[in-house]
Amino acid sequence: MLKQYLQFKLSQKLSPQQIQLMKLIQLPTQAFEQRLKQELEENPALEGGKENNENEYDSEFENTDDFNDNETINADDINVDEYLSDDEIPDYRTQANNYSSDDDEKTIPYAAGTSFTQHLINQLNTYRLNDEEHEIAEFLVGSVDESGYIRREISDIMDDLAFTQNVYTTEEKIESVLKIVHQLDPAGVGARSLQECLSIQLHRKEKTQSCELAIDIIDNAFDKFTKKHYKKLIQKFDISETQLKEAISEIEHLNPKPGGSYAGNNRIVEHVVPDFAIKIIDGELELTLNGRNAPELHVSREYNNMLKGYKDTKDKSKSQKDAVIFIKQKLDAAKWFIEAIKQRQQTLFVTMSAIMHYQKDYFLTGDERNLRPMILKDIADEISMDVSTVSRVANSKYVDTPYGTKLIKEFFSESMKNDQGEDVSTREIKKILETVIEEENKKKPLTDETLATILKEKGYPIARRTVAKYREQLDIPVARLRKKI
């Protein structure tokens, strides 16, 4: 038996123009400049700079009946989720279908020079190796990751050499060639573990008394060293505390990631351009928008004249009608883009202004403890805009302050109540936690339970597990690993 059901579904739809505006708002300054350059190249009706006595094209052409514009774009409603990404959208929704043909092409700048792998191969060429050894050595170098390590078992490398390179060898032979790779620069490259990496570097240093002890510690008591069991190390090697300090100093000056130190390694070079600037003038905050976000644009006078010429022509041919359709579309697009740029400027300024005033105490002092609890909805309600719009401004923009260049997103945080029942920012609590840990006695670091007690005494009653969570978010290790002798 068949049954019919009537189902109503409410979904948010945006026009293509609204989607483009949202994308413009999301762009930081540098990406916006690229988008602007692209639009100027693609639309000849749009020009940069000022033009005196600028004339809008004749409004009679808005609804002219002289020709039937069959070339108009079908502006069916478009599901916003297919075009825009947002903080609230799960990761699986941003893996595909979130780019369109007009997205900016992002280019990643790299450091100049040869690749890390080629740098190692060039060194191999200075060694006397037979054909088999050279093939094994090149394969090992090709297995070195960006940190400088070989993270694969020798048995797996032996199998891969046989299957992919047609080189049949033994694990012993690979081990012997690996020792040659360990002689390459930077020191420690090709190691299979942190212990081996540090040991290789120490063995290549001048053999002082502290270096010899450091080698002994790394090779024979690595577990005790990583767990900072200093008393056990002193007992094991029958040394003084001063001798242990000197040996540990040797180890601390080693490079745990030798691959990262090579200048030719292809590492991303990030250039941050502040989108806003906040200054303190006579005790008051002053906000400015980076001038590169406010370009001077106007509609092409030449294209306006083309339309006027068509209006004055009595004999309107089919080709002329087709041309004027194209011209009108370009002029419409130019007018819309100029208006969208103005809306973008206004949205950015209004949003950042609201954030600045909401966090006025912080911007006047630079003390993170003065950051108020603030979520996206607080600012959205303040400026009567959608939360997603505020999110697009906050997630990708930077502001230059008297205390450095900051990502705007960092000013947002959840809140919790102190012992007075007042809302305080979690950022404020993290800052206090960080300060307490910085000032602790490193010979007897504070446990999470002790930290929770100290914070409670300061008026922040939070549980030990919450302290542990905040500590991990600050990339601060547990008490045992913070211990120093």
mmCIF file of N, CA, C and O in Angstrom, residues 101 158 214 263 322 345 354 449 485:
data_model
loop_
_atom_site.group_PDB
_atom_site.id
_atom_site.type_symbol
_atom_site.label_atom_id
_atom_site.label_comp_id
_atom_site.label_asym_id
_atom_site.label_seq_id
_atom_site.Cartn_x
_atom_site.Cartn_y
_atom_site.Cartn_z
ATOM 1 N N SER A 101 34.635 28.594 -9.058
ATOM 2 C CA SER A 101 35.611 28.973 -10.075
ATOM 3 C C SER A 101 36.228 30.342 -9.835
ATOM 4 O O SER A 101 37.282 30.658 -10.366
ATOM 5 N N MET A 158 64.260 -2.779 3.431
ATOM 6 C CA MET A 158 64.843 -3.866 2.635
ATOM 7 C C MET A 158 63.825 -4.404 1.626
ATOM 8 O O MET A 158 64.150 -4.615 0.453
ATOM 9 N N ALA A 214 77.371 13.328 28.842
ATOM 10 C CA ALA A 214 76.107 13.464 28.111
ATOM 11 C C ALA A 214 75.869 12.258 27.202
ATOM 12 O O ALA A 214 74.746 11.736 27.120
ATOM 13 N N ALA A 263 68.139 25.570 5.639
ATOM 14 C CA ALA A 263 67.499 26.740 5.022
ATOM 15 C C ALA A 263 66.838 26.408 3.703
ATOM 16 O O ALA A 263 65.892 27.050 3.286
ATOM 17 N N ASP A 322 23.272 42.613 -29.325
ATOM 18 C CA ASP A 322 24.074 41.627 -28.596
ATOM 19 C C ASP A 322 25.229 42.306 -27.854
ATOM 20 O O ASP A 322 25.547 41.954 -26.706
ATOM 21 N N GLN A 345 33.916 47.208 3.475
ATOM 22 C CA GLN A 345 34.609 48.170 4.328
ATOM 23 C C GLN A 345 33.786 48.477 5.576
ATOM 24 O O GLN A 345 34.300 48.480 6.696
ATOM 25 N N ALA A 354 33.222 47.356 17.294
ATOM 26 C CA ALA A 354 32.460 46.759 18.396
ATOM 27 C C ALA A 354 33.367 45.911 19.276
ATOM 28 O O ALA A 354 33.272 45.941 20.513
ATOM 29 N N GLU A 449 47.057 19.597 40.944
ATOM 30 C CA GLU A 449 46.211 19.731 42.140
ATOM 31 C C GLU A 449 46.603 20.970 42.936
ATOM 32 O O GLU A 449 45.742 21.723 43.408
ATOM 33 N N ILE A 485 67.269 20.899 37.778
ATOM 34 C CA ILE A 485 68.139 20.699 38.935
ATOM 35 C C ILE A 485 68.871 21.998 39.289
ATOM 36 O O ILE A 485 68.979 22.903 38.478
#
